[in-house]
Tab-separated table of C-alpha atoms and ligand atoms in Angstrom:
chain	number	residue	atom	x	y	z
A	771	MET	CA	7.678	13.019	6.996
A	772	GLN	CA	6.126	15.737	4.439
A	773	SER	CA	2.507	14.465	2.370
A	774	LEU	CA	1.842	15.047	-0.969
A	775	LEU	CA	-1.824	15.357	-2.466
A	776	ILE	CA	-1.703	14.299	-5.755
A	777	LEU	CA	-5.281	15.318	-7.470
A	778	ASN	CA	-6.671	13.888	-10.675
A	779	GLY	CA	-9.917	15.128	-11.722
A	780	PRO	CA	-12.590	13.867	-13.885
A	781	ASN	CA	-12.212	11.013	-16.854
A	782	LEU	CA	-8.723	10.557	-15.923
A	783	ASN	CA	-9.968	6.387	-14.094
A	784	LEU	CA	-10.144	5.962	-17.554
A	785	LEU	CA	-6.497	6.444	-18.532
A	786	GLY	CA	-4.732	4.116	-20.731
A	787	THR	CA	-8.699	3.487	-22.190
A	788	ARG	CA	-9.222	6.891	-23.982
A	789	GLN	CA	-7.791	8.964	-26.569
A	790	PRO	CA	-4.605	7.590	-25.963
A	791	GLU	CA	-2.464	8.737	-29.021
A	792	VAL	CA	-3.526	12.648	-26.851
A	793	TYR	CA	-3.454	10.769	-22.898
A	794	GLY	CA	-0.940	7.952	-23.332
A	795	ALA	CA	-1.415	4.606	-22.384
A	796	GLY	CA	-0.747	3.711	-19.068
A	797	THR	CA	-3.312	3.521	-16.458
A	798	LEU	CA	-4.373	6.408	-13.856
A	799	GLU	CA	-2.680	3.138	-11.619
A	800	LYS	CA	0.962	2.837	-12.957
A	801	LEU	CA	0.168	6.866	-13.107
A	802	GLU	CA	-0.421	6.628	-9.458
A	803	ARG	CA	2.353	3.987	-8.113
A	804	ASP	CA	5.395	5.944	-9.981
A	805	CYS	CA	3.948	9.567	-8.579
A	806	ILE	CA	4.029	7.678	-5.435
A	807	ALA	CA	7.001	6.114	-6.147
A	808	HIS	CA	9.070	9.160	-7.491
A	809	ALA	CA	7.843	11.323	-3.955
A	810	GLN	CA	9.655	9.083	-2.266
A	811	THR	CA	12.798	9.569	-3.789
A	812	GLN	CA	12.289	13.755	-2.921
A	813	GLY	CA	11.379	12.162	1.106
A	814	PHE	CA	7.872	12.480	0.207
A	815	GLU	CA	4.457	10.798	0.905
A	816	ALA	CA	2.277	10.614	-1.439
A	817	GLU	CA	-1.922	10.102	-1.466
A	818	CYS	CA	-3.404	10.416	-4.545
A	819	VAL	CA	-7.089	10.841	-4.542
A	820	GLN	CA	-9.292	10.389	-8.633
A	821	SER	CA	-12.851	12.115	-8.163
A	822	ASN	CA	-14.662	12.174	-11.684
A	823	HIS	CA	-16.651	15.057	-8.975
A	824	GLU	CA	-16.091	18.204	-8.580
A	825	GLY	CA	-17.481	18.804	-4.407
A	826	THR	CA	-15.717	15.697	-4.055
A	827	MET	CA	-12.528	16.929	-5.531
A	828	LEU	CA	-12.992	20.746	-3.525
A	829	ASP	CA	-13.282	17.494	-0.752
A	830	ALA	CA	-10.172	16.951	-0.851
A	831	ILE	CA	-8.652	20.290	-1.138
A	832	HIS	CA	-9.645	20.950	1.853
A	833	ALA	CA	-9.324	18.055	3.405
A	834	ALA	CA	-5.205	18.880	2.381
A	835	ARG	CA	-5.217	21.362	5.223
A	836	GLY	CA	-2.767	20.601	7.768
A	837	LYS	CA	-2.000	16.694	5.685
A	838	HIS	CA	-0.641	17.366	2.834
A	839	SER	CA	2.642	20.152	2.306
A	840	GLY	CA	1.786	20.438	-1.787
A	841	ILE	CA	-0.658	19.092	-3.721
A	842	VAL	CA	-0.058	18.896	-7.729
A	843	VAL	CA	-3.433	18.370	-9.712
A	844	ASN	CA	-4.713	17.847	-13.084
A	845	ALA	CA	-8.653	19.097	-12.695
A	846	GLY	CA	-9.342	17.732	-16.113
A	847	ALA	CA	-12.174	19.399	-18.056
A	848	TYR	CA	-12.996	21.180	-14.825
A	849	THR	CA	-9.482	23.246	-15.323
A	850	HIS	CA	-11.290	25.666	-17.814
A	851	THR	CA	-14.453	26.105	-16.136
A	852	SER	CA	-14.542	25.726	-12.053
A	853	ILE	CA	-13.791	28.878	-10.085
A	854	ALA	CA	-15.083	26.652	-7.212
A	855	LEU	CA	-11.368	24.463	-7.029
A	856	MET	CA	-10.123	27.508	-8.143
A	857	ASP	CA	-11.026	29.465	-4.877
A	858	ALA	CA	-10.849	26.011	-2.514
A	859	ILE	CA	-7.114	26.203	-3.847
A	860	LEU	CA	-6.687	30.379	-2.879
A	861	SER	CA	-7.965	28.943	0.788
A	862	VAL	CA	-6.474	25.875	1.781
A	863	GLU	CA	-3.174	27.996	0.536
A	864	ILE	CA	-1.180	24.594	-0.017
A	865	PRO	CA	1.020	25.362	-2.763
A	866	THR	CA	-0.229	23.853	-6.086
A	867	VAL	CA	1.730	23.049	-9.629
A	868	GLU	CA	-1.163	22.523	-12.306
A	869	VAL	CA	-0.912	19.438	-14.713
A	870	HIS	CA	-1.670	18.428	-18.016
A	871	LEU	CA	-1.134	15.770	-19.713
A	872	SER	CA	-1.275	17.196	-23.342
A	873	ASN	CA	-0.524	20.951	-24.635
A	874	ILE	CA	-4.047	22.675	-23.344
A	875	HIS	CA	-2.263	25.905	-25.131
A	876	ALA	CA	-1.841	23.681	-28.437
A	877	ARG	CA	-5.572	21.972	-28.839
A	878	GLU	CA	-8.859	23.942	-29.460
A	879	SER	CA	-9.427	27.439	-27.894
A	880	PHE	CA	-11.806	26.386	-24.382
A	881	ARG	CA	-8.793	25.008	-23.178
A	882	HIS	CA	-6.681	27.772	-23.328
A	883	GLN	CA	-7.812	29.331	-20.292
A	884	SER	CA	-7.626	27.722	-16.824
A	885	TYR	CA	-8.653	28.826	-13.543
A	886	ILE	CA	-6.406	26.869	-11.843
A	887	ALA	CA	-3.342	28.891	-12.907
A	888	ARG	CA	-4.537	31.872	-10.735
A	889	ALA	CA	-4.853	29.973	-7.876
A	890	ALA	CA	-1.897	28.275	-8.831
A	891	ILE	CA	2.406	28.544	-8.601
A	892	GLY	CA	2.481	27.468	-12.396
A	893	GLN	CA	2.070	24.730	-14.801
A	894	ILE	CA	3.257	21.753	-16.629
A	895	CYS	CA	1.266	20.083	-19.930
A	896	GLY	CA	2.760	18.084	-22.770
A	897	PHE	CA	4.641	16.338	-20.954
A	898	GLY	CA	2.752	13.456	-20.356
A	899	ARG	CA	3.251	11.034	-16.989
A	900	GLN	CA	6.335	12.746	-16.830
A	901	GLY	CA	4.496	16.300	-15.356
A	902	TYR	CA	3.840	15.002	-12.677
A	903	LEU	CA	6.707	13.613	-12.263
A	904	MET	CA	8.530	17.218	-13.362
A	905	ALA	CA	5.309	18.730	-10.542
A	906	ILE	CA	6.413	17.137	-7.224
A	907	ASP	CA	10.015	18.344	-8.440
A	908	ALA	CA	8.923	21.399	-8.680
A	909	LEU	CA	7.066	20.944	-5.524
A	910	ALA	CA	10.030	20.020	-3.448
A	911	VAL	CA	12.289	22.081	-4.792
A	912	ARG	CA	9.440	25.648	-3.686
A	913	LEU	CA	9.332	23.165	0.038
A	914	SER	CA	12.833	23.387	0.887
A	915	GLN	CA	13.169	26.561	0.503
A	916	SER	CA	10.344	28.108	2.340
A	917	GLY	CA	11.030	26.093	5.654
A	918	ASP	CA	7.077	24.519	5.260
A	919	VAL	CA	7.676	21.047	7.582
A	920	THR	CA	3.508	20.536	7.502
B	1031	DQA	C1	-5.964	17.090	-19.515
B	1031	DQA	C2	-6.848	19.064	-20.139
B	1031	DQA	C3	-8.782	18.752	-20.123
B	1031	DQA	O1	-8.417	19.709	-21.467
B	1031	DQA	C4	-8.509	17.555	-20.369
B	1031	DQA	O2	-10.278	17.840	-20.621
B	1031	DQA	C5	-8.813	17.050	-19.798
B	1031	DQA	C6	-7.370	15.844	-19.154
B	1031	DQA	C7	-5.416	17.052	-20.254
B	1031	DQA	O3	-4.636	16.354	-19.260
B	1031	DQA	O4	-4.307	17.051	-20.778
B	1031	DQA	O5	-9.736	15.855	-19.051
B	1031	DQA	O6	-5.967	18.032	-18.539
């Protein structure tokens, strides 16, 4: 069975208590459970990783090579700063969908820039938790087209 990496970055471990008016009331654990269940309906296993550390996120992306066929990433604030995460995604050449709970383009201007977007096949933002499920669907379509069986 093909596998997906669901990678969440800094502060997303605080979902449920962190600015619920922006990021919703559900926890990260619930989000991860929902992603795993939804991935299964699409024929994928899913591994969920969350880290507040850029280096640990880099390691997770590197380790995905040969293990995961697709990546869903919400890099949190590293989205707007991390050339290293962009380079890692470009390096492993795994189709990656960028997700944000909030609509980053409707927020402060410093959130409008995404380094991840330069490496991702696409970006989904503003749909809350549903965005992760949409990203899984997008990868399912992309991977069925590419014939990737990793
Ligand atoms: C976020 C948006 C980022 O700007 C912010 O730093 C986050 C969460 C989102 O999911 O909306 O931590 O990635």
